[in-house]
Amino acid sequence: MGAVTREGYYKIALGLVACPVVGCIVWLSLNVRNLGWRFEYLQPALELDYVMGIFMWAVFAVGILIVGGNWRRMLLLGWIGKLFVLLVAMLFYEEHYEADAIAYFSFRLTGEHYNYDASGLSSFDLIADLISGIMVPFEMDVYNDGGMPNFRNKPMENFLALFALVTSVMPPYFHALKVGVAFIGFMGSWCFYRAVVVALGREYPAAFYLLAFFPSIIFWSSVLGKDPLIFLFLGLYAYGGALWLVQGRLTALGIVGVGLLGATLIRPWMGIVGAVSLVVANMLGRCRPRQVAAIVLASALVLPFYWEEASSRFRDLVIMEVIQQRVEGVAGDTAKSSGSGAQLPDLQGEEPSTLLPLIVFSGLFRPLPFDITNPFTALAAVENSVVLLLAVAAIHRFRLAYLRDPLVLWPILFSLMWAALYGLVVMANFGSGVRYKLQTMPFLLLVVMLLTHREGRALLASRISGKKKER
């Protein structure tokens, strides 16, 4: 007998992965009525709904085989992983937890949501609403509605308009919509991987598998909701940012702009975090003078539109009364939802500088094993423990000279700024916090791996020596 070729090993591995997944799906298709009871009132034909989800997954799989080119193997393996999460693991999550996905599915069927009414609106109307949202992404206020106070949440309106636009081309079945939106999140992982390729100057499949199969990324980028859309926009931002820092292409700023604009429409803070971290990395890192000049000019053109609202919100970050209100607010939400959170500190009389390290650490690395309260926080604690250990190893290998490299400074700034803004949310509600961390986890993972992996350190050393030769 001849030796098994590499292609043969690949087929064996694919079979070992696919067989149990298919077996689980067959079993679940027979039990889907028990697992899908939460949305049965919206979709009585649960078996048909589940089959439509499988069909939708197969459509995207065929698309990958047709247009995937040299990357079809990586993409197909990643998409099979999504299949297990979407049509196996997530069913048990949806059975036990009342997810926002049910409300979004209802919105897709009826066009009605307490934040936004899309019934009767055409695609052009939805696009017009999104364009109006670009100008006022921070608008969140209370207004009078027939004698009753109502709360306007413009970021939610923007998301719902975008959600209605995107899902209008998808079949009106819960699992089919979930698969379609999850593919958007899957493309987010691919965009982050392309950013890695730009930075390395070559393909590195291990980075894609890390991004595609990292537990919190593969799960939360698959939910029917905001997270996959934000993840795609941040992936575009990361890809454009890498192109800009490495190659200095002006077209890269266009990709950055699209990514930041999309993320800002849904999560306004993401636009601030993304823009500030990239601009500062350009100005403090070793970038060409024309790159610094171009990005400063681009910032000067955009900043006037958002300066007043953004600056007032930044001021709130250092006012202890406002921070205390945020703590009490998220803690109250946790209590109402029976969520799990850390013991929040009493902030009265505290200075922001003393509180910030705890907030940032919690935003990046909690929950940890001592925070475990349920199976989901247990899984998150294992994941965060691994990331924390890698971060400690990265700090041990860190050199101050690395901070002059914008490819290092940029993701570090992004992760720290995100943690400063969302650390309290993580502390108050670990469930929501783990989901929100999808926004920064790729940046944190990639910079940690860059500093701990020998190929990453070799890349940094070559970039530092190359810059010295240029000077």
Tab-separated table of C-alpha atoms in Angstrom:
chain	number	residue	atom	x	y	z
A	1	MET	CA	0.000	0.000	0.000
A	2	GLY	CA	1.183	3.488	-0.838
A	3	ALA	CA	1.565	6.193	1.762
A	4	VAL	CA	-1.423	8.419	2.432
A	5	THR	CA	-0.989	11.734	0.674
A	6	ARG	CA	-1.614	15.124	2.214
A	7	GLU	CA	-4.804	15.342	0.165
A	8	GLY	CA	-5.863	12.019	1.618
A	9	TYR	CA	-5.324	13.225	5.170
A	10	TYR	CA	-7.389	16.288	4.347
A	11	LYS	CA	-10.284	14.131	3.119
A	12	ILE	CA	-10.064	11.898	6.191
A	13	ALA	CA	-10.096	14.940	8.515
A	14	LEU	CA	-13.011	16.443	6.621
A	15	GLY	CA	-14.933	13.186	6.954
A	16	LEU	CA	-14.204	12.931	10.672
A	17	VAL	CA	-15.534	16.462	11.133
A	18	ALA	CA	-18.514	16.189	8.808
A	19	CYS	CA	-19.924	12.816	9.953
A	20	PRO	CA	-20.729	13.733	13.575
A	21	VAL	CA	-22.022	17.137	12.474
A	22	VAL	CA	-24.396	15.516	9.970
A	23	GLY	CA	-25.450	12.969	12.595
A	24	CYS	CA	-26.238	15.731	15.088
A	25	ILE	CA	-28.234	17.618	12.483
A	26	VAL	CA	-30.318	14.538	11.628
A	27	TRP	CA	-31.065	13.984	15.328
A	28	LEU	CA	-31.866	17.630	15.887
A	29	SER	CA	-34.168	17.782	12.872
A	30	LEU	CA	-36.250	15.121	14.622
A	31	ASN	CA	-36.272	17.050	17.909
A	32	VAL	CA	-36.357	20.631	16.662
A	33	ARG	CA	-39.923	21.158	17.876
A	34	ASN	CA	-38.809	20.742	21.484
A	35	LEU	CA	-35.759	22.950	21.083
A	36	GLY	CA	-37.460	25.713	19.100
A	37	TRP	CA	-40.476	26.282	21.326
A	38	ARG	CA	-39.588	29.939	21.941
A	39	PHE	CA	-40.318	31.019	18.362
A	40	GLU	CA	-42.928	28.375	17.468
A	41	TYR	CA	-45.681	31.013	17.661
A	42	LEU	CA	-43.948	32.888	14.842
A	43	GLN	CA	-43.080	29.837	12.749
A	44	PRO	CA	-45.335	26.816	13.451
A	45	ALA	CA	-43.647	24.718	10.737
A	46	LEU	CA	-40.443	24.227	12.760
A	47	GLU	CA	-39.232	21.190	10.801
A	48	LEU	CA	-39.526	23.064	7.499
A	49	ASP	CA	-37.819	26.053	9.099
A	50	TYR	CA	-34.863	23.885	10.158
A	51	VAL	CA	-34.584	22.294	6.710
A	52	MET	CA	-34.524	25.770	5.152
A	53	GLY	CA	-31.601	26.600	7.433
A	54	ILE	CA	-29.711	23.542	6.139
A	55	PHE	CA	-30.580	24.529	2.567
A	56	MET	CA	-29.340	28.080	3.128
A	57	TRP	CA	-26.064	26.763	4.538
A	58	ALA	CA	-25.654	24.492	1.485
A	59	VAL	CA	-26.240	27.448	-0.870
A	60	PHE	CA	-23.360	29.371	0.715
A	61	ALA	CA	-21.199	26.211	0.742
A	62	VAL	CA	-21.713	25.793	-3.017
A	63	GLY	CA	-20.903	29.463	-3.466
A	64	ILE	CA	-17.623	28.944	-1.598
A	65	LEU	CA	-16.751	25.984	-3.848
A	66	ILE	CA	-17.489	28.039	-6.967
A	67	VAL	CA	-15.800	31.356	-6.132
A	68	GLY	CA	-13.459	30.378	-3.282
A	69	GLY	CA	-10.470	29.893	-5.573
A	70	ASN	CA	-7.277	28.893	-3.765
A	71	TRP	CA	-8.945	29.615	-0.426
A	72	ARG	CA	-11.944	27.302	-0.831
A	73	ARG	CA	-10.466	24.664	1.465
A	74	MET	CA	-9.962	27.104	4.351
A	75	LEU	CA	-13.316	28.744	3.795
A	76	LEU	CA	-15.196	25.456	3.564
A	77	LEU	CA	-13.653	24.137	6.788
A	78	GLY	CA	-14.575	27.365	8.540
A	79	TRP	CA	-18.100	27.222	7.133
A	80	ILE	CA	-18.522	23.626	8.352
A	81	GLY	CA	-17.591	24.899	11.808
A	82	LYS	CA	-20.328	27.504	11.453
A	83	LEU	CA	-22.751	24.722	10.517
A	84	PHE	CA	-22.156	22.976	13.844
A	85	VAL	CA	-22.607	26.203	15.817
A	86	LEU	CA	-25.666	27.418	13.890
A	87	LEU	CA	-27.687	24.247	13.577
A	88	VAL	CA	-26.474	22.239	16.579
A	89	ALA	CA	-24.974	24.168	19.513
A	90	MET	CA	-27.058	27.304	19.170
A	91	LEU	CA	-30.347	25.401	19.367
A	92	PHE	CA	-29.644	24.521	23.002
A	93	TYR	CA	-28.733	28.137	23.737
A	94	GLU	CA	-31.983	29.344	22.146
A	95	GLU	CA	-33.963	26.783	24.108
A	96	HIS	CA	-32.684	27.981	27.498
A	97	TYR	CA	-32.251	31.733	26.951
A	98	GLU	CA	-34.665	34.329	25.647
A	99	ALA	CA	-32.509	35.863	22.918
A	100	ASP	CA	-32.989	39.105	20.985
A	101	ALA	CA	-33.000	36.960	17.840
A	102	ILE	CA	-36.704	36.186	18.363
A	103	ALA	CA	-37.587	39.904	18.305
A	104	TYR	CA	-35.501	40.415	15.153
A	105	PHE	CA	-37.177	37.439	13.477
A	106	SER	CA	-40.559	38.921	14.332
A	107	PHE	CA	-39.381	42.236	12.876
A	108	ARG	CA	-38.387	40.472	9.649
A	109	LEU	CA	-41.865	38.934	9.363
A	110	THR	CA	-43.953	41.977	10.330
A	111	GLY	CA	-41.692	44.991	9.774
A	112	GLU	CA	-42.628	46.209	13.246
A	113	HIS	CA	-40.345	46.784	16.226
A	114	TYR	CA	-40.823	49.028	19.245
A	115	ASN	CA	-37.835	51.075	18.044
A	116	TYR	CA	-38.586	51.172	14.333
A	117	ASP	CA	-41.471	50.553	11.939
A	118	ALA	CA	-40.310	49.286	8.539
A	119	SER	CA	-43.684	47.974	7.365
A	120	GLY	CA	-44.449	49.348	3.923
A	121	LEU	CA	-40.993	50.847	3.457
A	122	SER	CA	-39.145	50.214	0.221
A	123	SER	CA	-35.422	49.566	-0.072
A	124	PHE	CA	-34.948	53.198	-1.059
A	125	ASP	CA	-36.761	54.316	2.112
A	126	LEU	CA	-34.509	52.121	4.233
A	127	ILE	CA	-31.398	53.505	2.536
A	128	ALA	CA	-32.677	57.063	3.111
A	129	ASP	CA	-33.112	56.302	6.813
A	130	LEU	CA	-29.559	54.940	6.964
A	131	ILE	CA	-28.191	58.063	5.292
A	132	SER	CA	-29.993	60.233	7.830
A	133	GLY	CA	-28.510	58.068	10.577
A	134	ILE	CA	-24.995	58.867	9.385
A	135	MET	CA	-25.441	62.494	10.436
A	136	VAL	CA	-26.798	61.784	13.933
A	137	PRO	CA	-25.437	58.375	15.022
A	138	PHE	CA	-25.344	59.381	18.716
A	139	GLU	CA	-28.949	60.578	18.934
A	140	MET	CA	-30.629	58.933	21.917
A	141	ASP	CA	-33.292	60.990	23.642
A	142	VAL	CA	-36.685	60.920	25.305
A	143	TYR	CA	-39.627	62.447	23.470
A	144	ASN	CA	-43.373	62.797	24.049
A	145	ASP	CA	-45.531	60.274	22.228
A	146	GLY	CA	-49.231	60.995	22.741
A	147	GLY	CA	-48.734	62.080	26.329
A	148	MET	CA	-46.435	59.157	27.118
A	149	PRO	CA	-42.640	59.423	27.293
A	150	ASN	CA	-40.822	57.355	24.673
A	151	PHE	CA	-37.151	56.682	24.092
A	152	ARG	CA	-35.544	57.193	20.719
A	153	ASN	CA	-32.508	55.033	20.070
A	154	LYS	CA	-31.046	56.100	16.740
A	155	PRO	CA	-28.312	53.399	16.665
A	156	MET	CA	-31.035	50.758	17.069
A	157	GLU	CA	-33.062	52.386	14.292
A	158	ASN	CA	-29.991	52.323	12.057
A	159	PHE	CA	-29.415	48.649	12.771
A	160	LEU	CA	-33.042	47.710	12.136
A	161	ALA	CA	-33.069	49.598	8.819
A	162	LEU	CA	-29.856	47.832	7.784
A	163	PHE	CA	-31.186	44.489	9.057
A	164	ALA	CA	-34.406	44.911	7.068
A	165	LEU	CA	-32.412	45.811	3.957
A	166	VAL	CA	-30.022	42.860	4.241
A	167	THR	CA	-32.578	40.210	5.190
A	168	SER	CA	-35.093	41.291	2.538
A	169	VAL	CA	-33.258	39.000	0.089
A	170	MET	CA	-33.313	36.026	2.477
A	171	PRO	CA	-36.104	33.463	2.970
A	172	PRO	CA	-38.456	34.355	5.871
A	173	TYR	CA	-37.428	31.393	8.026
A	174	PHE	CA	-35.704	31.733	11.377
A	175	HIS	CA	-32.841	29.312	10.716
A	176	ALA	CA	-32.370	30.511	7.141
A	177	LEU	CA	-32.072	34.112	8.359
A	178	LYS	CA	-29.685	33.001	11.079
A	179	VAL	CA	-27.462	31.244	8.524
A	180	GLY	CA	-27.543	34.240	6.178
A	181	VAL	CA	-26.574	36.720	8.881
A	182	ALA	CA	-23.940	34.298	10.209
A	183	PHE	CA	-22.322	34.258	6.769
A	184	ILE	CA	-21.910	38.029	7.135
A	185	GLY	CA	-20.060	37.387	10.399
A	186	PHE	CA	-18.019	34.681	8.670
A	187	MET	CA	-16.914	37.246	6.091
A	188	GLY	CA	-15.864	39.415	9.027
A	189	SER	CA	-13.423	36.691	10.104
A	190	TRP	CA	-12.174	36.513	6.522
A	191	CYS	CA	-11.560	40.287	6.431
A	192	PHE	CA	-9.564	40.101	9.655
A	193	TYR	CA	-7.542	37.271	8.127
A	194	ARG	CA	-6.826	39.339	5.010
A	195	ALA	CA	-5.498	42.052	7.329
A	196	VAL	CA	-3.091	39.454	8.755
A	197	VAL	CA	-2.003	38.485	5.230
A	198	VAL	CA	-1.304	42.131	4.388
A	199	ALA	CA	0.773	42.524	7.550
A	200	LEU	CA	2.764	39.305	6.990
A	201	GLY	CA	3.067	39.678	3.242
A	202	ARG	CA	2.003	36.060	2.708
A	203	GLU	CA	-0.774	33.584	3.426
A	204	TYR	CA	-0.883	32.139	6.936
A	205	PRO	CA	-3.876	29.738	7.254
A	206	ALA	CA	-3.338	29.163	10.987
A	207	ALA	CA	-4.392	32.764	11.625
A	208	PHE	CA	-7.661	32.198	9.759
A	209	TYR	CA	-8.432	29.041	11.718
A	210	LEU	CA	-7.707	30.889	14.963
A	211	LEU	CA	-10.156	33.642	14.012
A	212	ALA	CA	-12.766	31.319	12.532
A	213	PHE	CA	-12.810	28.752	15.372
A	214	PHE	CA	-12.050	30.843	18.446
A	215	PRO	CA	-15.062	29.975	20.667
A	216	SER	CA	-16.499	33.417	21.400
A	217	ILE	CA	-15.873	34.615	17.831
A	218	ILE	CA	-17.480	31.650	16.079
A	219	PHE	CA	-20.505	31.763	18.409
A	220	TRP	CA	-21.295	35.466	18.713
A	221	SER	CA	-20.582	36.202	15.050
A	222	SER	CA	-23.315	33.661	14.256
A	223	VAL	CA	-26.269	35.074	16.200
A	224	LEU	CA	-29.260	36.659	14.504
A	225	GLY	CA	-28.626	40.247	15.598
A	226	LYS	CA	-26.222	43.177	15.550
A	227	ASP	CA	-23.004	41.342	16.272
A	228	PRO	CA	-22.275	39.735	12.863
A	229	LEU	CA	-22.893	43.034	11.057
A	230	ILE	CA	-20.630	44.992	13.407
A	231	PHE	CA	-18.018	42.243	13.102
A	232	LEU	CA	-17.991	42.534	9.302
A	233	PHE	CA	-17.627	46.316	9.445
A	234	LEU	CA	-14.772	46.032	11.943
A	235	GLY	CA	-13.170	43.393	9.726
A	236	LEU	CA	-13.285	45.823	6.795
A	237	TYR	CA	-11.819	48.505	9.050
A	238	ALA	CA	-8.991	46.147	10.096
A	239	TYR	CA	-8.258	45.162	6.492
A	240	GLY	CA	-8.236	48.775	5.322
A	241	GLY	CA	-6.106	49.825	8.289
A	242	ALA	CA	-3.526	47.125	7.569
A	243	LEU	CA	-3.395	48.123	3.894
A	244	TRP	CA	-2.893	51.740	4.914
A	245	LEU	CA	-0.171	51.111	7.482
A	246	VAL	CA	1.774	48.604	5.368
A	247	GLN	CA	1.288	49.849	1.812
A	248	GLY	CA	0.074	53.420	2.280
A	249	ARG	CA	-2.636	53.154	-0.400
A	250	LEU	CA	-5.148	55.993	-0.408
A	251	THR	CA	-7.865	53.537	-1.423
A	252	ALA	CA	-7.277	51.838	1.937
A	253	LEU	CA	-8.675	54.891	3.704
A	254	GLY	CA	-11.892	54.351	1.753
A	255	ILE	CA	-12.150	50.806	3.120
A	256	VAL	CA	-11.402	52.127	6.617
A	257	GLY	CA	-14.128	54.743	6.152
A	258	VAL	CA	-16.737	52.181	5.070
A	259	GLY	CA	-15.897	49.940	8.022
A	260	LEU	CA	-15.967	52.758	10.569
A	261	LEU	CA	-19.144	54.242	9.124
A	262	GLY	CA	-21.005	50.945	9.290
A	263	ALA	CA	-19.826	50.217	12.828
A	264	THR	CA	-20.681	53.766	13.925
A	265	LEU	CA	-24.231	53.466	12.631
A	266	ILE	CA	-24.853	50.573	15.022
A	267	ARG	CA	-22.357	51.241	17.846
A	268	PRO	CA	-21.319	54.929	17.766
A	269	TRP	CA	-18.443	54.363	20.176
A	270	MET	CA	-16.807	51.990	17.688
A	271	GLY	CA	-16.278	54.853	15.264
A	272	ILE	CA	-14.498	56.895	17.932
A	273	VAL	CA	-12.360	53.986	19.143
A	274	GLY	CA	-11.429	52.944	15.617
A	275	ALA	CA	-10.642	56.435	14.339
A	276	VAL	CA	-8.658	57.610	17.369
A	277	SER	CA	-6.573	54.425	17.648
A	278	LEU	CA	-5.638	54.453	13.953
A	279	VAL	CA	-4.835	58.183	13.859
A	280	VAL	CA	-2.690	58.007	17.008
A	281	ALA	CA	-0.874	54.918	15.682
A	282	ASN	CA	-0.107	56.853	12.494
A	283	MET	CA	1.176	59.884	14.369
A	284	LEU	CA	3.254	58.066	17.005
A	285	GLY	CA	4.347	55.055	14.967
A	286	ARG	CA	6.921	54.956	12.209
A	287	CYS	CA	4.752	56.052	9.277
A	288	ARG	CA	5.660	57.994	6.168
A	289	PRO	CA	5.065	61.743	6.435
A	290	ARG	CA	2.520	61.623	3.621
A	291	GLN	CA	0.570	58.940	5.510
A	292	VAL	CA	0.434	61.112	8.619
A	293	ALA	CA	-0.576	64.148	6.580
A	294	ALA	CA	-3.280	62.241	4.691
A	295	ILE	CA	-4.896	60.727	7.754
A	296	VAL	CA	-4.794	64.019	9.667
A	297	LEU	CA	-6.465	65.713	6.693
A	298	ALA	CA	-9.125	62.997	6.508
A	299	SER	CA	-9.771	63.363	10.247
A	300	ALA	CA	-10.064	67.136	9.910
A	301	LEU	CA	-12.725	66.708	7.211
A	302	VAL	CA	-14.822	64.269	9.255
A	303	LEU	CA	-14.317	65.564	12.805
A	304	PRO	CA	-16.552	68.685	12.617
A	305	PHE	CA	-19.631	66.509	12.011
A	306	TYR	CA	-19.185	64.550	15.255
A	307	TRP	CA	-16.964	66.724	17.440
A	308	GLU	CA	-19.593	68.250	19.747
A	309	GLU	CA	-21.384	65.013	20.596
A	310	ALA	CA	-18.225	62.891	20.764
A	311	SER	CA	-16.328	65.350	22.965
A	312	SER	CA	-19.229	65.636	25.413
A	313	ARG	CA	-19.358	61.865	25.734
A	314	PHE	CA	-15.612	61.697	26.319
A	315	ARG	CA	-15.986	64.277	29.103
A	316	ASP	CA	-18.578	62.023	30.699
A	317	LEU	CA	-15.958	59.307	31.026
A	318	VAL	CA	-14.057	61.253	33.693
A	319	ILE	CA	-17.068	62.535	35.663
A	320	MET	CA	-17.589	60.209	38.593
A	321	GLU	CA	-21.316	60.924	38.922
A	322	VAL	CA	-21.865	59.815	35.331
A	323	ILE	CA	-19.733	56.709	35.833
A	324	GLN	CA	-21.732	55.855	38.967
A	325	GLN	CA	-24.970	56.185	36.985
A	326	ARG	CA	-23.605	53.851	34.328
A	327	VAL	CA	-22.633	51.293	36.960
A	328	GLU	CA	-26.065	51.438	38.603
A	329	GLY	CA	-27.755	51.243	35.198
A	330	VAL	CA	-25.940	48.155	33.959
A	331	ALA	CA	-26.216	46.520	37.374
A	332	GLY	CA	-29.973	47.114	37.293
A	333	ASP	CA	-30.217	45.584	33.840
A	334	THR	CA	-28.313	42.547	35.087
A	335	ALA	CA	-30.702	42.086	37.986
A	336	LYS	CA	-33.731	42.350	35.697
A	337	SER	CA	-32.340	39.809	33.258
A	338	SER	CA	-31.063	37.437	35.970
A	339	GLY	CA	-27.632	37.845	34.443
A	340	SER	CA	-24.293	37.233	36.063
A	341	GLY	CA	-21.846	39.979	36.928
A	342	ALA	CA	-18.982	40.972	39.175
A	343	GLN	CA	-19.318	42.728	42.507
A	344	LEU	CA	-19.319	46.326	41.307
A	345	PRO	CA	-17.350	48.880	43.321
A	346	ASP	CA	-18.807	51.881	45.130
A	347	LEU	CA	-17.447	54.799	43.140
A	348	GLN	CA	-18.343	57.626	45.474
A	349	GLY	CA	-15.238	59.666	46.251
A	350	GLU	CA	-13.098	57.644	43.827
A	351	GLU	CA	-10.850	59.183	41.198
A	352	PRO	CA	-11.138	57.929	37.591
A	353	SER	CA	-7.412	57.143	37.527
A	354	THR	CA	-7.794	54.658	40.393
A	355	LEU	CA	-10.793	52.934	38.821
A	356	LEU	CA	-9.545	52.729	35.230
A	357	PRO	CA	-7.089	49.804	35.634
A	358	LEU	CA	-9.833	47.613	37.119
A	359	ILE	CA	-12.254	48.563	34.336
A	360	VAL	CA	-9.700	47.914	31.581
A	361	PHE	CA	-8.586	44.589	33.054
A	362	SER	CA	-12.203	43.456	33.419
A	363	GLY	CA	-13.000	44.538	29.881
A	364	LEU	CA	-10.131	42.518	28.441
A	365	PHE	CA	-9.948	39.394	30.606
A	366	ARG	CA	-13.076	38.759	32.649
A	367	PRO	CA	-14.926	36.589	33.495
A	368	LEU	CA	-12.196	34.431	35.019
A	369	PRO	CA	-12.577	31.135	36.962
A	370	PHE	CA	-13.499	32.945	40.190
A	371	ASP	CA	-16.377	34.660	38.302
A	372	ILE	CA	-18.104	31.443	37.170
A	373	THR	CA	-21.853	31.359	37.869
A	374	ASN	CA	-23.270	29.272	34.983
A	375	PRO	CA	-22.090	27.122	32.042
A	376	PHE	CA	-21.660	30.117	29.734
A	377	THR	CA	-19.471	32.056	32.138
A	378	ALA	CA	-17.509	28.822	32.700
A	379	LEU	CA	-16.718	28.555	28.993
A	380	ALA	CA	-15.876	32.249	28.827
A	381	ALA	CA	-13.642	31.923	31.900
A	382	VAL	CA	-11.612	29.134	30.265
A	383	GLU	CA	-11.221	31.198	27.114
A	384	ASN	CA	-10.246	34.349	29.005
A	385	SER	CA	-7.755	32.423	31.144
A	386	VAL	CA	-5.964	31.277	27.989
A	387	VAL	CA	-5.962	34.814	26.583
A	388	LEU	CA	-4.675	36.206	29.891
A	389	LEU	CA	-1.812	33.693	29.986
A	390	LEU	CA	-0.903	34.585	26.393
A	391	ALA	CA	-1.052	38.280	27.287
A	392	VAL	CA	1.342	37.696	30.205
A	393	ALA	CA	3.727	35.879	27.840
A	394	ALA	CA	3.380	38.747	25.343
A	395	ILE	CA	4.254	41.305	28.019
A	396	HIS	CA	7.299	39.224	28.977
A	397	ARG	CA	8.528	39.345	25.364
A	398	PHE	CA	7.514	42.944	24.784
A	399	ARG	CA	10.087	45.571	23.835
A	400	LEU	CA	9.503	49.320	23.941
A	401	ALA	CA	10.766	49.548	20.374
A	402	TYR	CA	7.672	47.619	19.274
A	403	LEU	CA	5.498	50.614	20.176
A	404	ARG	CA	7.059	52.535	17.295
A	405	ASP	CA	5.537	49.975	14.932
A	406	PRO	CA	1.968	51.086	14.097
A	407	LEU	CA	0.974	47.457	13.487
A	408	VAL	CA	1.550	46.863	17.214
A	409	LEU	CA	0.474	50.238	18.586
A	410	TRP	CA	-2.824	50.298	16.670
A	411	PRO	CA	-4.439	47.079	18.029
A	412	ILE	CA	-3.105	47.802	21.529
A	413	LEU	CA	-4.730	51.245	21.520
A	414	PHE	CA	-7.951	49.843	20.067
A	415	SER	CA	-8.160	47.117	22.737
A	416	LEU	CA	-7.362	49.454	25.648
A	417	MET	CA	-9.838	52.121	24.511
A	418	TRP	CA	-12.562	49.540	23.998
A	419	ALA	CA	-11.925	48.049	27.443
A	420	ALA	CA	-12.073	51.503	29.068
A	421	LEU	CA	-15.477	52.108	27.477
A	422	TYR	CA	-17.049	48.670	27.954
A	423	GLY	CA	-15.270	47.340	31.035
A	424	LEU	CA	-18.165	48.323	33.290
A	425	VAL	CA	-20.602	46.471	31.040
A	426	VAL	CA	-18.453	43.341	31.292
A	427	MET	CA	-18.267	43.687	35.086
A	428	ALA	CA	-21.986	44.236	35.499
A	429	ASN	CA	-23.194	41.558	33.082
A	430	PHE	CA	-20.783	38.853	31.975
A	431	GLY	CA	-23.253	37.549	29.404
A	432	SER	CA	-23.540	40.867	27.585
A	433	GLY	CA	-19.864	41.573	28.144
A	434	VAL	CA	-18.713	38.374	26.435
A	435	ARG	CA	-20.916	39.202	23.458
A	436	TYR	CA	-19.626	42.774	23.234
A	437	LYS	CA	-16.029	41.531	23.395
A	438	LEU	CA	-16.500	40.183	19.878
A	439	GLN	CA	-15.773	43.778	18.803
A	440	THR	CA	-12.237	43.762	20.199
A	441	MET	CA	-11.285	40.088	20.532
A	442	PRO	CA	-9.656	39.805	17.059
A	443	PHE	CA	-7.468	42.864	17.747
A	444	LEU	CA	-6.451	41.509	21.161
A	445	LEU	CA	-5.835	37.992	19.856
A	446	LEU	CA	-3.770	39.094	16.884
A	447	VAL	CA	-1.520	41.470	18.818
A	448	VAL	CA	-0.960	38.841	21.529
A	449	MET	CA	-0.084	36.204	18.935
A	450	LEU	CA	2.148	38.686	17.115
A	451	LEU	CA	4.179	39.171	20.286
A	452	THR	CA	4.254	35.538	21.464
A	453	HIS	CA	4.704	33.603	18.219
A	454	ARG	CA	8.238	33.380	16.861
A	455	GLU	CA	7.144	34.306	13.341
A	456	GLY	CA	5.374	37.373	14.688
A	457	ARG	CA	8.469	38.513	16.572
A	458	ALA	CA	10.599	37.840	13.478
A	459	LEU	CA	8.243	40.066	11.481
A	460	LEU	CA	8.542	42.847	14.051
A	461	ALA	CA	12.328	42.540	14.110
A	462	SER	CA	12.500	42.751	10.320
A	463	ARG	CA	10.212	45.779	10.267
A	464	ILE	CA	12.312	47.549	12.908
A	465	SER	CA	15.581	46.824	11.081
A	466	GLY	CA	13.994	47.831	7.782
A	467	LYS	CA	12.897	51.193	9.199
A	468	LYS	CA	16.376	51.787	10.577
A	469	LYS	CA	17.892	51.136	7.144
A	470	GLU	CA	15.433	53.579	5.558
A	471	ARG	CA	16.632	56.273	7.941
